[in-house]
């Protein structure tokens, strides 16, 4: 059966500063500071989602989505591409950033102005002024795709936040702690939600549970995540 699951917004930490009875709940731009340094901006890019998806299509035309191989030899279930001055890649030789798309031998597509503006504005709204992303990893999840618990440690300066934009199908995000054994919280990430991860949460473990089947009016059977970083 194909359907679209709306997100569950049951967090106690919701700051209801934008709450309005005139708007459906999933369109309300609610700010949730849910961990030290981490801020969830619900429905932040609702009016920009179609423009962002247009840019994703253009980037994927120049640098197609591909399933990369981990150093351990596993093919990831998430398909990826990049835009910006540098891109995140993995192969048998390791995880790293590089200016060149290994599939084409050319530079990654430039970061669209809309991408940069969305990332910088979200970072500012979360309290991180002066964020200058040089990399945007674009993850494409289809039903069955998942990302196991990990830390983002390939960037040079952990004082820089990471901004993540969710588009399309709902995902269950896992947010853990400093060690792999720390308890994990589930966060439902819906279309147009943005999360800014910085400060004390920057090196927390995190992952995405297996995407369920579904259909989203803007993306079809897909979830995209744009992950903006200052890698260099
Ligand atoms: C929490 N992607 O590409 S971005 C990744 O939905 C990745 O595709 C996820 O994790 C996705 O590495 C989520 C959210 C994210 C990024 C960095 C973090 C969450 C984080 C750093 C610290 C804590
Ligand atoms: Fe990550």
CSV table of C-alpha atoms and ligand atoms in Angstrom, one decimal:
chain,number,residue,atom,x,y,z
A,1,UNK,CA,0.0,0.0,0.0
A,2,UNK,CA,1.3,3.4,-0.8
A,3,UNK,CA,0.7,6.3,1.5
A,4,UNK,CA,2.3,9.3,3.1
A,5,UNK,CA,3.0,9.2,6.8
A,6,UNK,CA,2.9,12.6,8.5
A,7,UNK,CA,5.4,13.1,11.2
A,8,UNK,CA,4.7,12.6,14.9
A,9,UNK,CA,5.3,15.8,16.7
A,10,UNK,CA,5.1,14.7,20.3
A,11,UNK,CA,8.4,16.1,21.7
A,12,UNK,CA,8.1,17.7,25.2
A,13,UNK,CA,10.8,20.2,24.1
A,14,UNK,CA,8.7,21.9,21.4
A,15,UNK,CA,8.8,25.6,21.7
A,16,UNK,CA,5.4,26.7,20.6
A,17,UNK,CA,6.4,30.2,19.7
A,18,UNK,CA,5.0,29.9,16.2
A,19,UNK,CA,2.0,27.8,17.0
A,20,UNK,CA,-1.1,28.8,15.1
A,21,UNK,CA,-4.6,27.4,14.9
A,22,UNK,CA,-4.8,28.6,11.3
A,23,UNK,CA,-2.2,26.3,9.8
A,24,UNK,CA,-2.1,22.5,9.6
A,25,UNK,CA,0.4,21.2,12.1
A,26,UNK,CA,2.9,19.9,9.5
A,27,UNK,CA,3.3,23.4,8.0
A,28,UNK,CA,4.1,25.1,11.3
A,29,UNK,CA,7.6,26.4,11.7
A,30,UNK,CA,8.3,25.2,15.2
A,31,UNK,CA,11.8,25.5,16.7
A,32,UNK,CA,12.9,22.6,18.9
A,33,UNK,CA,16.2,22.8,20.7
A,34,UNK,CA,16.5,19.1,21.5
A,35,UNK,CA,20.1,18.6,22.7
A,36,UNK,CA,23.0,20.8,23.7
A,37,UNK,CA,24.0,22.6,20.5
A,38,UNK,CA,21.3,20.9,18.3
A,39,UNK,CA,18.3,22.7,17.0
A,40,UNK,CA,15.4,21.3,14.9
A,41,UNK,CA,13.6,23.8,12.6
A,42,UNK,CA,10.4,22.1,11.6
A,43,UNK,CA,9.0,23.0,8.1
A,44,UNK,CA,11.8,25.5,7.7
A,45,UNK,CA,12.1,25.2,3.9
A,46,UNK,CA,8.5,24.4,3.0
A,47,UNK,CA,8.3,27.3,0.5
A,48,UNK,CA,11.7,26.4,-1.0
A,49,UNK,CA,11.4,22.7,-1.3
A,50,UNK,CA,10.5,22.6,-5.0
A,51,UNK,CA,13.4,24.9,-5.8
A,52,UNK,CA,15.8,22.7,-3.8
A,53,UNK,CA,14.5,19.6,-5.6
A,54,UNK,CA,15.0,21.3,-9.0
A,55,UNK,CA,18.6,21.9,-8.0
A,56,UNK,CA,19.0,18.3,-6.8
A,57,UNK,CA,17.9,17.2,-10.3
A,58,UNK,CA,20.4,19.4,-12.0
A,59,UNK,CA,23.2,18.2,-9.8
A,60,UNK,CA,22.3,14.6,-10.3
A,61,UNK,CA,22.4,15.2,-14.1
A,62,UNK,CA,26.0,16.3,-13.9
A,63,UNK,CA,27.0,14.0,-11.0
A,64,UNK,CA,24.6,11.0,-10.9
A,65,UNK,CA,23.7,9.4,-7.6
A,66,UNK,CA,25.8,6.3,-6.9
A,67,UNK,CA,26.0,3.7,-4.1
A,68,UNK,CA,29.5,3.9,-2.7
A,69,UNK,CA,31.6,1.2,-1.1
A,70,UNK,CA,32.8,1.4,2.5
A,71,UNK,CA,36.4,0.6,3.5
A,72,UNK,CA,35.0,-2.7,4.9
A,73,UNK,CA,33.7,-3.6,1.4
A,74,UNK,CA,30.0,-3.1,1.9
A,75,UNK,CA,27.9,-1.2,-0.7
A,76,UNK,CA,25.9,1.5,1.0
A,77,UNK,CA,22.1,1.3,0.6
A,78,UNK,CA,21.9,5.1,0.4
A,79,UNK,CA,22.8,6.6,-3.0
A,80,UNK,CA,24.9,9.7,-2.8
A,81,UNK,CA,26.2,12.7,-4.8
A,82,UNK,CA,27.8,16.0,-3.8
A,83,UNK,CA,28.0,19.6,-4.8
A,84,UNK,CA,30.4,22.4,-3.6
A,85,UNK,CA,34.1,22.9,-3.5
A,86,UNK,CA,34.6,19.4,-2.1
A,87,UNK,CA,32.6,16.2,-1.7
A,88,UNK,CA,32.4,13.3,0.7
A,89,UNK,CA,33.4,10.0,-0.7
A,90,UNK,CA,34.1,6.5,0.4
A,91,UNK,CA,35.8,3.5,-1.3
A,92,UNK,CA,38.0,0.6,-0.2
A,93,UNK,CA,40.8,3.2,0.6
A,94,UNK,CA,38.7,5.0,3.2
A,95,UNK,CA,36.3,7.9,3.9
A,96,UNK,CA,37.5,11.4,2.8
A,97,UNK,CA,36.7,14.6,1.1
A,98,UNK,CA,37.8,15.4,-2.5
A,99,UNK,CA,37.3,18.1,-5.1
A,100,UNK,CA,36.9,15.6,-7.9
A,101,UNK,CA,34.0,13.2,-8.6
A,102,UNK,CA,35.8,9.8,-8.9
A,103,UNK,CA,33.1,8.6,-11.4
A,104,UNK,CA,33.5,11.5,-13.9
A,105,UNK,CA,37.0,12.8,-13.1
A,106,UNK,CA,35.5,16.3,-13.0
A,107,UNK,CA,34.9,18.7,-10.2
A,108,UNK,CA,31.6,18.3,-8.3
A,109,UNK,CA,28.9,20.7,-9.5
A,110,UNK,CA,29.0,24.1,-7.8
A,111,UNK,CA,26.8,24.7,-4.7
A,112,UNK,CA,23.7,26.4,-5.9
A,113,UNK,CA,23.0,29.9,-4.3
A,114,UNK,CA,19.7,28.6,-3.0
A,115,UNK,CA,21.5,25.7,-1.2
A,116,UNK,CA,24.0,28.1,0.4
A,117,UNK,CA,21.3,30.6,1.5
A,118,UNK,CA,19.2,27.9,3.1
A,119,UNK,CA,22.1,26.5,5.0
A,120,UNK,CA,23.5,29.8,6.2
A,121,UNK,CA,20.0,31.1,7.2
A,122,UNK,CA,19.2,27.9,9.2
A,123,UNK,CA,22.6,28.0,10.9
A,124,UNK,CA,22.0,31.6,11.9
A,125,UNK,CA,18.5,30.8,13.2
A,126,UNK,CA,20.1,28.1,15.4
A,127,UNK,CA,22.7,30.6,16.7
A,128,UNK,CA,25.6,29.8,14.4
A,129,UNK,CA,26.6,33.1,12.7
A,130,UNK,CA,29.2,33.0,10.0
A,131,UNK,CA,28.7,29.4,8.8
A,132,UNK,CA,30.3,29.0,5.4
A,133,UNK,CA,29.6,25.5,3.9
A,134,UNK,CA,32.0,24.3,1.3
A,135,UNK,CA,30.5,20.8,0.9
A,136,UNK,CA,27.0,19.5,0.4
A,137,UNK,CA,26.5,15.7,0.5
A,138,UNK,CA,23.2,14.7,-1.0
A,139,UNK,CA,21.8,11.4,0.3
A,140,UNK,CA,19.0,9.6,-1.6
A,141,UNK,CA,17.0,7.0,0.4
A,142,UNK,CA,14.6,4.6,-1.1
A,143,UNK,CA,12.4,2.2,0.9
A,144,UNK,CA,14.8,-0.3,2.5
A,145,UNK,CA,17.7,2.2,2.6
A,146,UNK,CA,19.3,2.9,6.0
A,147,UNK,CA,22.4,4.5,7.6
A,148,UNK,CA,23.9,2.8,10.6
A,149,UNK,CA,25.0,4.6,13.7
A,150,UNK,CA,28.1,6.6,13.0
A,151,UNK,CA,29.9,9.9,13.8
A,152,UNK,CA,30.8,12.6,11.3
A,153,UNK,CA,34.6,13.0,11.8
A,154,UNK,CA,36.1,13.6,8.3
A,155,UNK,CA,35.8,17.4,8.7
A,156,UNK,CA,38.8,19.5,9.9
A,157,UNK,CA,37.0,21.8,12.4
A,158,UNK,CA,34.5,20.3,14.7
A,159,UNK,CA,33.6,23.8,16.0
A,160,UNK,CA,31.7,24.2,12.7
A,161,UNK,CA,28.1,23.0,12.8
A,162,UNK,CA,26.4,20.7,10.3
A,163,UNK,CA,23.1,21.6,8.7
A,164,UNK,CA,20.8,18.9,7.4
A,165,UNK,CA,17.7,19.4,5.2
A,166,UNK,CA,15.2,16.6,4.8
A,167,UNK,CA,13.0,16.4,1.7
A,168,UNK,CA,10.3,13.8,0.8
A,169,UNK,CA,9.5,10.7,2.7
A,170,UNK,CA,9.5,10.7,6.5
A,171,UNK,CA,12.5,9.2,8.2
A,172,UNK,CA,13.2,8.0,11.7
A,173,UNK,CA,16.5,9.5,12.7
A,174,UNK,CA,18.5,8.0,15.6
A,175,UNK,CA,20.3,10.5,17.8
A,176,UNK,CA,22.8,9.0,20.3
A,177,UNK,CA,25.5,10.3,22.4
A,178,UNK,CA,29.3,10.6,22.5
A,179,UNK,CA,29.8,6.9,22.7
A,180,UNK,CA,28.2,4.1,20.7
A,181,UNK,CA,26.7,2.7,23.8
A,182,UNK,CA,24.9,5.9,24.9
A,183,UNK,CA,21.1,5.7,24.7
A,184,UNK,CA,19.5,6.6,21.3
A,185,UNK,CA,16.6,8.9,20.9
A,186,UNK,CA,14.3,8.7,17.9
A,187,UNK,CA,13.4,11.9,16.0
A,188,UNK,CA,11.0,11.9,13.1
A,189,UNK,CA,12.3,14.0,10.2
A,190,UNK,CA,9.7,15.1,7.7
A,191,UNK,CA,9.7,17.0,4.4
A,192,UNK,CA,11.2,20.5,4.8
A,193,UNK,CA,12.6,19.9,8.3
A,194,UNK,CA,16.1,21.3,8.9
A,195,UNK,CA,18.4,20.3,11.7
A,196,UNK,CA,21.5,22.2,12.8
A,197,UNK,CA,24.0,20.1,14.7
A,198,UNK,CA,26.7,22.0,16.5
A,199,UNK,CA,28.4,22.6,19.9
A,200,UNK,CA,28.3,19.6,22.3
A,201,UNK,CA,26.2,17.5,19.9
A,202,UNK,CA,28.6,17.8,16.9
A,203,UNK,CA,30.3,14.5,17.4
A,204,UNK,CA,27.3,12.5,18.7
A,205,UNK,CA,26.5,9.2,17.1
A,206,UNK,CA,23.5,9.2,14.7
A,207,UNK,CA,21.9,7.1,12.0
A,208,UNK,CA,18.7,6.6,10.0
A,209,UNK,CA,16.4,3.6,10.4
A,210,UNK,CA,15.3,1.6,7.4
A,211,UNK,CA,13.1,3.8,5.3
A,212,UNK,CA,9.5,2.5,5.1
A,213,UNK,CA,7.6,2.3,1.8
A,214,UNK,CA,5.5,5.4,1.0
A,215,UNK,CA,4.8,8.1,-1.4
A,216,UNK,CA,5.5,11.8,-1.2
A,217,UNK,CA,3.9,14.3,-3.5
A,218,UNK,CA,7.2,16.1,-4.1
A,219,UNK,CA,9.7,13.2,-4.4
A,220,UNK,CA,7.7,10.1,-5.0
A,221,UNK,CA,9.2,7.0,-3.3
A,222,UNK,CA,12.3,8.8,-2.1
A,223,UNK,CA,13.8,10.8,0.8
A,224,UNK,CA,16.6,13.2,0.1
A,225,UNK,CA,18.9,14.6,2.8
A,226,UNK,CA,21.1,17.6,2.1
A,227,UNK,CA,24.0,17.7,4.5
A,228,UNK,CA,25.9,21.0,4.5
A,229,UNK,CA,29.4,21.0,6.1
A,230,UNK,CA,32.5,23.1,6.3
A,231,UNK,CA,34.9,20.3,5.5
A,232,UNK,CA,38.1,22.2,4.7
B,1,LIG,C1,24.1,14.5,14.5
B,1,LIG,N1,23.1,11.8,7.1
B,1,LIG,O1,25.4,11.8,5.7
B,1,LIG,S1,22.3,14.2,8.5
B,1,LIG,C2,25.5,11.6,7.0
B,1,LIG,O2,19.6,11.8,7.0
B,1,LIG,C3,24.2,11.5,7.8
B,1,LIG,O3,21.1,11.3,5.6
B,1,LIG,C4,21.8,11.6,7.7
B,1,LIG,O4,24.3,11.3,8.9
B,1,LIG,C5,20.7,11.6,6.7
B,1,LIG,O5,26.5,11.6,7.5
B,1,LIG,C6,21.5,12.7,8.7
B,1,LIG,C7,22.2,14.6,10.1
B,1,LIG,C8,23.4,14.7,11.0
B,1,LIG,C9,24.6,15.1,10.5
B,1,LIG,C10,25.6,15.3,11.3
B,1,LIG,C11,25.5,15.1,12.7
B,1,LIG,C12,23.2,14.5,12.3
B,1,LIG,C13,24.3,14.7,13.2
B,1,LIG,C14,26.5,15.3,13.6
B,1,LIG,C15,26.3,15.1,14.9
B,1,LIG,C16,25.1,14.7,15.4
B,2,LIG,FE1,26.3,11.5,9.6
